[in-house]
Coordinates of C-alpha atoms in Angstrom, one line a residue:
Chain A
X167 CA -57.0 -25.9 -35.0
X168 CA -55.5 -22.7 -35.6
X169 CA -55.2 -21.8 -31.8
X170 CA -53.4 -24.8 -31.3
X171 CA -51.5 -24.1 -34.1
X172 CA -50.9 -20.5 -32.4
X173 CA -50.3 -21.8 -28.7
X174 CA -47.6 -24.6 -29.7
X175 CA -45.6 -21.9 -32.1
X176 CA -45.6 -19.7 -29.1
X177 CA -44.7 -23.0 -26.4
X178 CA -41.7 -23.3 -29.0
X179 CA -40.7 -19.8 -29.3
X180 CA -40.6 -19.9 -25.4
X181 CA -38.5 -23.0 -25.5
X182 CA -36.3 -21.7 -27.5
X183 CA -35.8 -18.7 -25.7
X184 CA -35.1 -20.2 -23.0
X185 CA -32.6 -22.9 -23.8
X186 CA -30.3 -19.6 -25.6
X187 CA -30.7 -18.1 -21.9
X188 CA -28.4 -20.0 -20.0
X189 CA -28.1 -19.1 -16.4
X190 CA -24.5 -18.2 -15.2
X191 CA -22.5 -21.1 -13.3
X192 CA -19.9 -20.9 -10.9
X193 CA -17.8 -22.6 -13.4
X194 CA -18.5 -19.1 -16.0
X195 CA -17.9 -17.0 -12.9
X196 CA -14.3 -19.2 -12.0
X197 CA -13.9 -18.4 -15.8
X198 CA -14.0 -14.8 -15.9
X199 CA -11.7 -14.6 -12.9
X200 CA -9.5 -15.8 -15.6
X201 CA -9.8 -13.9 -17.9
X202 CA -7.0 -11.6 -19.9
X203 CA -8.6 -8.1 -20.1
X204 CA -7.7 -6.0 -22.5
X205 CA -7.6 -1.7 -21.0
X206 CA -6.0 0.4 -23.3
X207 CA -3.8 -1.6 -25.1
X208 CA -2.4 -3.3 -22.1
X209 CA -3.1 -6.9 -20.9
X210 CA -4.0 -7.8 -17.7
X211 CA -5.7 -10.1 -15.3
X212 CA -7.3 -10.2 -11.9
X213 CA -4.8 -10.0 -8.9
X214 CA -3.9 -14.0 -8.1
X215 CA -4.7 -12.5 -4.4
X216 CA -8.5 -11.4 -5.5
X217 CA -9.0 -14.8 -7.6
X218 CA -7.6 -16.8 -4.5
X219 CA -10.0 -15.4 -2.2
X220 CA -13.1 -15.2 -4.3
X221 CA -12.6 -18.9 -5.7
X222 CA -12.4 -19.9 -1.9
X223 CA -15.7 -18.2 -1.3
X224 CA -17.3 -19.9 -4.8
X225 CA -15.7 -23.1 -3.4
X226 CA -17.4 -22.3 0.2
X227 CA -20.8 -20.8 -0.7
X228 CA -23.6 -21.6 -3.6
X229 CA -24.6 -19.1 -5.1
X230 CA -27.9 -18.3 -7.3
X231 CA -27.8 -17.9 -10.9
X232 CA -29.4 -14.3 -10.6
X233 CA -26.4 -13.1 -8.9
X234 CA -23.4 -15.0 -11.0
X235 CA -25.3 -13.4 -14.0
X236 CA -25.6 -10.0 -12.1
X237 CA -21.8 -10.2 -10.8
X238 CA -20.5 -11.0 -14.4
X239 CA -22.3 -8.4 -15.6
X240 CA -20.6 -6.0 -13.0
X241 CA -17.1 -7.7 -13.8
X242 CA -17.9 -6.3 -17.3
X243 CA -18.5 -2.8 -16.2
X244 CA -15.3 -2.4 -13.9
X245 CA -14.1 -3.0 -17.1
X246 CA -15.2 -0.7 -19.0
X247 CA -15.2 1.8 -16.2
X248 CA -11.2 1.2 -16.4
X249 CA -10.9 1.1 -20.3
X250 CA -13.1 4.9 -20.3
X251 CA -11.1 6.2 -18.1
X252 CA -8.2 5.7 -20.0
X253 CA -5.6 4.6 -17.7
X254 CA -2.7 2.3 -19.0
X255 CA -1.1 1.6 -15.3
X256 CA -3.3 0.0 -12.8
X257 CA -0.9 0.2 -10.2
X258 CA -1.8 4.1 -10.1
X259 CA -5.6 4.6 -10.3
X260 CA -6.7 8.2 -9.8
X261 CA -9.4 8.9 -7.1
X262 CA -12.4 9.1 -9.1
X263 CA -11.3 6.0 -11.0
X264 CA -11.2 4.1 -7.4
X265 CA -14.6 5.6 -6.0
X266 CA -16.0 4.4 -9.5
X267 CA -14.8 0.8 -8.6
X268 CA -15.4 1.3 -4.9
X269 CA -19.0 2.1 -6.1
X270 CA -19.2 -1.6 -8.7
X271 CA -18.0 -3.4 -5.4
X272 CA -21.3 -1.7 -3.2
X273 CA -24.1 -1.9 -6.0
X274 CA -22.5 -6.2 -6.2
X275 CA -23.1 -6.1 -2.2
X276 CA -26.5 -4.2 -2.2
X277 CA -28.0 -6.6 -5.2
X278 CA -26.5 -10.2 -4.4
X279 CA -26.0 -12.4 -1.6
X280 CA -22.6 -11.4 -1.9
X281 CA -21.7 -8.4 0.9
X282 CA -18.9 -6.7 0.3
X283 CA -17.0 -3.1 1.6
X284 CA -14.2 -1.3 0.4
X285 CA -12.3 -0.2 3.9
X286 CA -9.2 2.0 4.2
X287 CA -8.5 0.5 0.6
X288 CA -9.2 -3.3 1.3
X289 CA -12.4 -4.9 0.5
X290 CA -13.7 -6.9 3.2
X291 CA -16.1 -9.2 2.3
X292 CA -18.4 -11.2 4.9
X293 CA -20.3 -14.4 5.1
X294 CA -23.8 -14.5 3.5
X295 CA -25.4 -15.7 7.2
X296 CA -23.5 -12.7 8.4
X297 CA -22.0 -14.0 11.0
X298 CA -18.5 -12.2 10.9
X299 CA -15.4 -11.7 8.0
X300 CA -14.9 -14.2 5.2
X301 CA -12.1 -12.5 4.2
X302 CA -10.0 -9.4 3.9
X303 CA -8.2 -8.4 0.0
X304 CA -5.5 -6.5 1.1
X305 CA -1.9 -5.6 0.3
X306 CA -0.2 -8.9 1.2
X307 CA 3.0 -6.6 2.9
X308 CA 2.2 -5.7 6.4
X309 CA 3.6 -3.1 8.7
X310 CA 5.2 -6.4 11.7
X311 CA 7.9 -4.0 13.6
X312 CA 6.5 -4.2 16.9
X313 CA 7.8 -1.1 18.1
X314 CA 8.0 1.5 15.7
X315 CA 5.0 3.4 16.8
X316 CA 6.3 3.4 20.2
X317 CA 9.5 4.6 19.7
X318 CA 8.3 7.5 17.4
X319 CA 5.9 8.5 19.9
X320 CA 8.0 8.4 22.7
X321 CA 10.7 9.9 21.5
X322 CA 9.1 12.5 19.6
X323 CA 6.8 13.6 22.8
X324 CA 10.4 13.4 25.2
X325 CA 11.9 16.0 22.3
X326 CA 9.3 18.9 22.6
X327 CA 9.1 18.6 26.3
X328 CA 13.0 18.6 26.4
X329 CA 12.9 21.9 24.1
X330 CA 10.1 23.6 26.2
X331 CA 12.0 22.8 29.3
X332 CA 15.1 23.8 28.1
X333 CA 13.8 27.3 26.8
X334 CA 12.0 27.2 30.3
X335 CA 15.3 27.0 32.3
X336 CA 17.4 29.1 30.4
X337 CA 14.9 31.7 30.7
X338 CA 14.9 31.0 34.4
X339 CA 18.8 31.4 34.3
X340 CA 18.4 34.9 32.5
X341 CA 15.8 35.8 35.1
X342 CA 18.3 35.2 38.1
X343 CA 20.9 36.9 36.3
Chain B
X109 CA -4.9 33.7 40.4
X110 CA -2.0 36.0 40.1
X111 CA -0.2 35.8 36.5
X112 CA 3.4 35.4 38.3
X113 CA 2.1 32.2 40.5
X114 CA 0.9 30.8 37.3
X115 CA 4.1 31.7 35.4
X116 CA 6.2 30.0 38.5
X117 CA 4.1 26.8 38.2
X118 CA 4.0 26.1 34.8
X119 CA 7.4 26.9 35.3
X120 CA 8.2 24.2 37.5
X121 CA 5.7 21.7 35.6
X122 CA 7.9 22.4 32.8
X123 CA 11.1 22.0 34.0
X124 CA 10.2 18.5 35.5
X125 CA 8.6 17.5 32.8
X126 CA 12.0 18.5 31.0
X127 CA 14.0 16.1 33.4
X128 CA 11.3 13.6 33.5
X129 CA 11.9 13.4 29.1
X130 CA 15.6 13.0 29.7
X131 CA 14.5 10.2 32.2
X132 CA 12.5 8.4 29.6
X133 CA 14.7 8.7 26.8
X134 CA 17.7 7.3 29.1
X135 CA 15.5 4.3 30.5
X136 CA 13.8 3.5 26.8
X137 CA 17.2 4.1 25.1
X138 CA 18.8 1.3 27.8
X139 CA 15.9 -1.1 28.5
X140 CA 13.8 -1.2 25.5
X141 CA 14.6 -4.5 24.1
X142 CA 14.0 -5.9 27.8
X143 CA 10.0 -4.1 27.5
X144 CA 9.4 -5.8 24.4
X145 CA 10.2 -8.9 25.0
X146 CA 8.5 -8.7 28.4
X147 CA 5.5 -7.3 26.5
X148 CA 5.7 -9.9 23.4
X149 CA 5.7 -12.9 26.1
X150 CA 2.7 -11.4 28.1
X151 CA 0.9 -11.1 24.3
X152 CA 2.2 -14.9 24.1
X153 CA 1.1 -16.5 27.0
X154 CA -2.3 -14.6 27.2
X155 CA -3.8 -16.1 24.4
X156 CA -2.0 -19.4 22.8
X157 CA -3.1 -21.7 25.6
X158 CA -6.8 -20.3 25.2
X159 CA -7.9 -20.2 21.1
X160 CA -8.9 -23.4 20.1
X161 CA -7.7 -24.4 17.0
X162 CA -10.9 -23.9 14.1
X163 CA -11.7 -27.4 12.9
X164 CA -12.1 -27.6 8.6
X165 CA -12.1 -30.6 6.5
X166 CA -9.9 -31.4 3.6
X167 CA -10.9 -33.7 1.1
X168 CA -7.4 -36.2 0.3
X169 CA -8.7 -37.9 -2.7
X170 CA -8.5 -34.1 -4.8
X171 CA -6.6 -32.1 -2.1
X172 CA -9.0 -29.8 -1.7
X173 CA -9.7 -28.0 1.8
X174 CA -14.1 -28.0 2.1
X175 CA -14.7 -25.7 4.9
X176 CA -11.8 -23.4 5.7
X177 CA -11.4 -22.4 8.9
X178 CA -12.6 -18.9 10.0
X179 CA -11.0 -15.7 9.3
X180 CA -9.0 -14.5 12.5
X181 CA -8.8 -17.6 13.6
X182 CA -6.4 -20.1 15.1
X183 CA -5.9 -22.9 12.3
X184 CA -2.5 -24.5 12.9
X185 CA 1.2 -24.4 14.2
X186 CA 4.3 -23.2 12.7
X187 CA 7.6 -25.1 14.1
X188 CA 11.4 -24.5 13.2
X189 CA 13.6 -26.7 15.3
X190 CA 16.6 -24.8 14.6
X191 CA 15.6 -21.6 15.7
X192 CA 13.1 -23.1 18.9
X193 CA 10.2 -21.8 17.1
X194 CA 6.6 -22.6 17.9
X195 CA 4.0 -20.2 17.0
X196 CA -0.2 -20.4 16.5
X197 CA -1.3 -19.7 13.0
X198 CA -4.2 -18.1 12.5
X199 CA -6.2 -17.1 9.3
X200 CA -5.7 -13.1 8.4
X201 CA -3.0 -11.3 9.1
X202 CA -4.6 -7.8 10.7
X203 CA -3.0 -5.6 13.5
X204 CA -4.5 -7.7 16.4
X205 CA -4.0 -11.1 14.9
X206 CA -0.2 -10.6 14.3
X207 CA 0.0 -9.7 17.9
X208 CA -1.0 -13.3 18.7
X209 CA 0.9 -15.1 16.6
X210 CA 1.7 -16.2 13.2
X211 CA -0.3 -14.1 9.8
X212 CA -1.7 -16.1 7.3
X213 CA -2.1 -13.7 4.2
X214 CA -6.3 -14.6 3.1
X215 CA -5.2 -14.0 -0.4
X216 CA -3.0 -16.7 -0.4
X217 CA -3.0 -20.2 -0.6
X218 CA -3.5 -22.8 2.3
X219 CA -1.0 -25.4 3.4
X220 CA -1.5 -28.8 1.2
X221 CA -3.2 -26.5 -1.5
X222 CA -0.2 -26.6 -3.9
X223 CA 0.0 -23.1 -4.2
X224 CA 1.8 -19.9 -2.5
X225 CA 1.0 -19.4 1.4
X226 CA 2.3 -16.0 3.0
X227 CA 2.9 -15.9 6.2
X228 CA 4.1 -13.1 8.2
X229 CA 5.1 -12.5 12.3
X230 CA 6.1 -9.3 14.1
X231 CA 10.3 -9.5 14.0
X232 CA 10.3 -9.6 18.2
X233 CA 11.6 -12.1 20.6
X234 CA 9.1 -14.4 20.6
X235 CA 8.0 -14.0 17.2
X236 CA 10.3 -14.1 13.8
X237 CA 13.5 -12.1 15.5
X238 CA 15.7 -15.3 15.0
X239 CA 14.7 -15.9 11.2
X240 CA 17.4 -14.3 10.0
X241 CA 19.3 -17.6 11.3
X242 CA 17.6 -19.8 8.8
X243 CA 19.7 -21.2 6.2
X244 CA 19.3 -23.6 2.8
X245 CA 17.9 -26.9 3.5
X246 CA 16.5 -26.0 7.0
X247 CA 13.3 -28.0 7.7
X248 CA 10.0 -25.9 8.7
X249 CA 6.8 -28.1 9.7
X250 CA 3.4 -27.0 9.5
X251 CA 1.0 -28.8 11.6
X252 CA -3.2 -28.1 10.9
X253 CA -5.5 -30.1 11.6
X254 CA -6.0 -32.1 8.4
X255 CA -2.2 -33.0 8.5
X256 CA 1.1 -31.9 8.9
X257 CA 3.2 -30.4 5.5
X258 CA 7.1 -30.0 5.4
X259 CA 9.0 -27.5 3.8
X260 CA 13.0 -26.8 3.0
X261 CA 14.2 -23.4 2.8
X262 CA 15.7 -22.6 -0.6
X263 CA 16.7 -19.3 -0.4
X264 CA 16.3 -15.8 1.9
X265 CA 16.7 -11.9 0.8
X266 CA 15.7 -8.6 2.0
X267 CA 13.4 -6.3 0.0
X268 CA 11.8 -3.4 0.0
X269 CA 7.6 -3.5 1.1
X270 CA 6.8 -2.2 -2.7
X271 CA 8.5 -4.8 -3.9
X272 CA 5.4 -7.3 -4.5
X273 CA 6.9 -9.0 -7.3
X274 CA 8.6 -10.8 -4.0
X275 CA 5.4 -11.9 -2.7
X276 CA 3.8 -13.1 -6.2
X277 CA 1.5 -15.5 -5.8
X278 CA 1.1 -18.6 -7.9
X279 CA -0.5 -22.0 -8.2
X280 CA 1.9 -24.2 -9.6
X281 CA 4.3 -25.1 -6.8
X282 CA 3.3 -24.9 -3.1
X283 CA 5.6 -22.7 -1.8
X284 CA 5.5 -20.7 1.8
X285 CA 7.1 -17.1 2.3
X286 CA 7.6 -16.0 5.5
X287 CA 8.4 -12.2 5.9
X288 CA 9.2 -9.6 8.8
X289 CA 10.3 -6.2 9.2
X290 CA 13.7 -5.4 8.5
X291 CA 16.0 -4.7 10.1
X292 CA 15.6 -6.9 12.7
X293 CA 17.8 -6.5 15.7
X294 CA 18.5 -2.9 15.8
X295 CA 16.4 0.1 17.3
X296 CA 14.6 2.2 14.4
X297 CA 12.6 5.5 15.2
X298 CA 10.0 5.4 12.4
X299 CA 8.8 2.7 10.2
X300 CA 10.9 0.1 8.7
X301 CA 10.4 -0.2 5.0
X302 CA 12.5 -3.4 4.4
X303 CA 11.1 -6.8 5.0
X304 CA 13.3 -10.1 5.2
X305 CA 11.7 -12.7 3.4
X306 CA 12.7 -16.7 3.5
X307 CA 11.2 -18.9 0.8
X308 CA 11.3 -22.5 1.6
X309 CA 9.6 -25.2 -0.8
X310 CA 7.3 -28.4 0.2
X311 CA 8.7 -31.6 0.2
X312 CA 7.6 -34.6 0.8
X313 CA 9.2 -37.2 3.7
X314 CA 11.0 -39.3 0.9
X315 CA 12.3 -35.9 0.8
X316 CA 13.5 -35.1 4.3

């Protein structure tokens, strides 16, 4: 009777502790996309250009409870990464700041389904069958003057050659002189 | 090889080269516009007749795209009668993508999402040179696969590229921005670090 007694108290205990151990949804990972963050006395939230592309991907691809949970846990530690480091502007992140975040994004790609790089300053993140891009984060202002490289190029490679070949003749001239 | 036959001949190779620069920057300086728009309709022709536009469904009971199309890929048509303007849109907005065509921004909304959409196009012939010619209340159509979405211009500005307040991005009114460098039609030897950005809002056919 008692070992019953013992093996139902422990069933219950397990219940319990499991019921208070919710797995992460999308809906609690949509929800911390939301979120207003408090770093150092200043509010913010994430970029409408991160939340966008990552509620596309939520939208597009399930994802297992094991990594929401282990992505909202990172979500929390870019956050506290950001509040330690004591910045109040995150439009000017130092470099170790940046690697520190750079490093969030990797550990996310090497422990979920969710891979992910950080690439000349955009993270580019890629289909779980990876079968190419999902999507690219980046400054939304791009560089669309078709010929600005050219023309610097050119013009700056006709310059020197016209300055060697002028120092070439004149020395040329002084030579026949 | 003696030093004054190698002196003579780099000599010479300079001095060419000298007249050969004054050449180039004579030619470049007087036919430059003519190479790029050669160039931009060879980058035209080569590849809008051969993508095939990425198929994705859209859901019209909560207006919600399922499937969006691929990134880099063809998705849609921009058109603006008034300016003869018919360009592919594709998904991304990298180097070799805005040589094609249109630039959708992947951090911003699609058409028929309700939200903002960025789009951006290199500010050559055959791209957004003539957008500087749109005014209030010109109609811009958007034609995808799923259906086609209208929009008015409302209002047009140049800004600087830090200026990303100009480029916000929002989910409350489905608006499109479409940006280029600036300036448009003159010759610049660097970067330009002006953009000229029209805004136009959706409307719907009662609206037209």
């Amino acid at each position: 009777m008692k070992k019953l007694l013992y093996v139902l108290i422990m069933m219950l205990g397990l219940f319990i502790g499991f019921r208070n151990v919710e797995a992460g949804t999308k809906d609690d990972l949509k929800k911390k996309l939301n979120e207003t963050y408090d770093i150092n006395g200043e509010k913010y939230t994430i970029p409408e250009n991160i939340k966008v592309t990552l509620n596309r991907y939520l939208d597009e691809y399930k994802l297992s409870s094991k990594d929401i949970d282990y992505i909202l846990s990172k979500i929390d530690v870019a956050v506290k990464k950001l509040h330690d480091s004591g910045i109040t502007d995150l439009e000017n992140l130092d470099k170790s700041t940046k690697n520190e975040l750079k490093e969030v994004v990797e550990d996310v790609s090497a422990n979920t389904s969710v891979e992910a790089t950080v690439k000349n300053g955009n993270i580019v993140i890629y289909k779980p069958d990876k079968t190419g891009v999902f999507a690219e984060i980046s400054n939304p202002v791009k560089q669309t003057d078709f010929d600005s490289n050219y023309n610097t190029v050119i013009v700056g490679i006709s310059v020197i050659i016209t300055l060697v070949g002028t120092a070439l003749i004149s020395k040329k001239v002084r030579n026949c002189e | 090889m003696n030093k004054n036959i190698i002196k003579e001949i780099f000599t010479s190779v300079g001095i060419s080269f000298f007249f050969l620069a004054i050449f180039i920057l004579i030619i470049y300086g007087g036919f430059n516009k003519k190479i790029e728009y050669y160039s931009s309709l060879i980058n035209t022709v080569a590849v809008n007749g051969y993508d095939d536009i990425n198929k994705f469904e859209y859901d019209y009971e909560t207006q919600k795209i399922v499937n969006y199309p691929d990134y880099g890929k063809k998705y849609g048509n921009l058109k603006i009668s008034k300016i003869n303007l018919n360009l592919p849109i594709y998904h991304g907005d990298s180097l070799s993508i805005l040589r094609k065509g249109v630039g959708h921004y992947a951090g911003s909304y699609f058409p028929g999402e309700g939200g903002t959409i960025i789009f951006a196009a290199h500010n050559t012939a055959n791209f957004f040179r003539r957008i500087q010619e749109l005014e209030e209340n010109d109609l811009i159509l958007i034609e995808t696969e799923y259906g086609t979405f209208k929009y008015k211009v409302n209002n047009y500005k140049v800004v600087s590229e830090k200026d990303l307040e100009a480029f916000s991005i929002q989910d409350k009114r489905e608006i499109l921005i479409m940006y280029t460098c600036y300036p448009i039609n003159r010759q610049v030897v660097g970067r330009r670090t002006q953009r000229y950005v029209v805004y136009a809002y959706r409307i719907s056919d009662e609206d037209e």
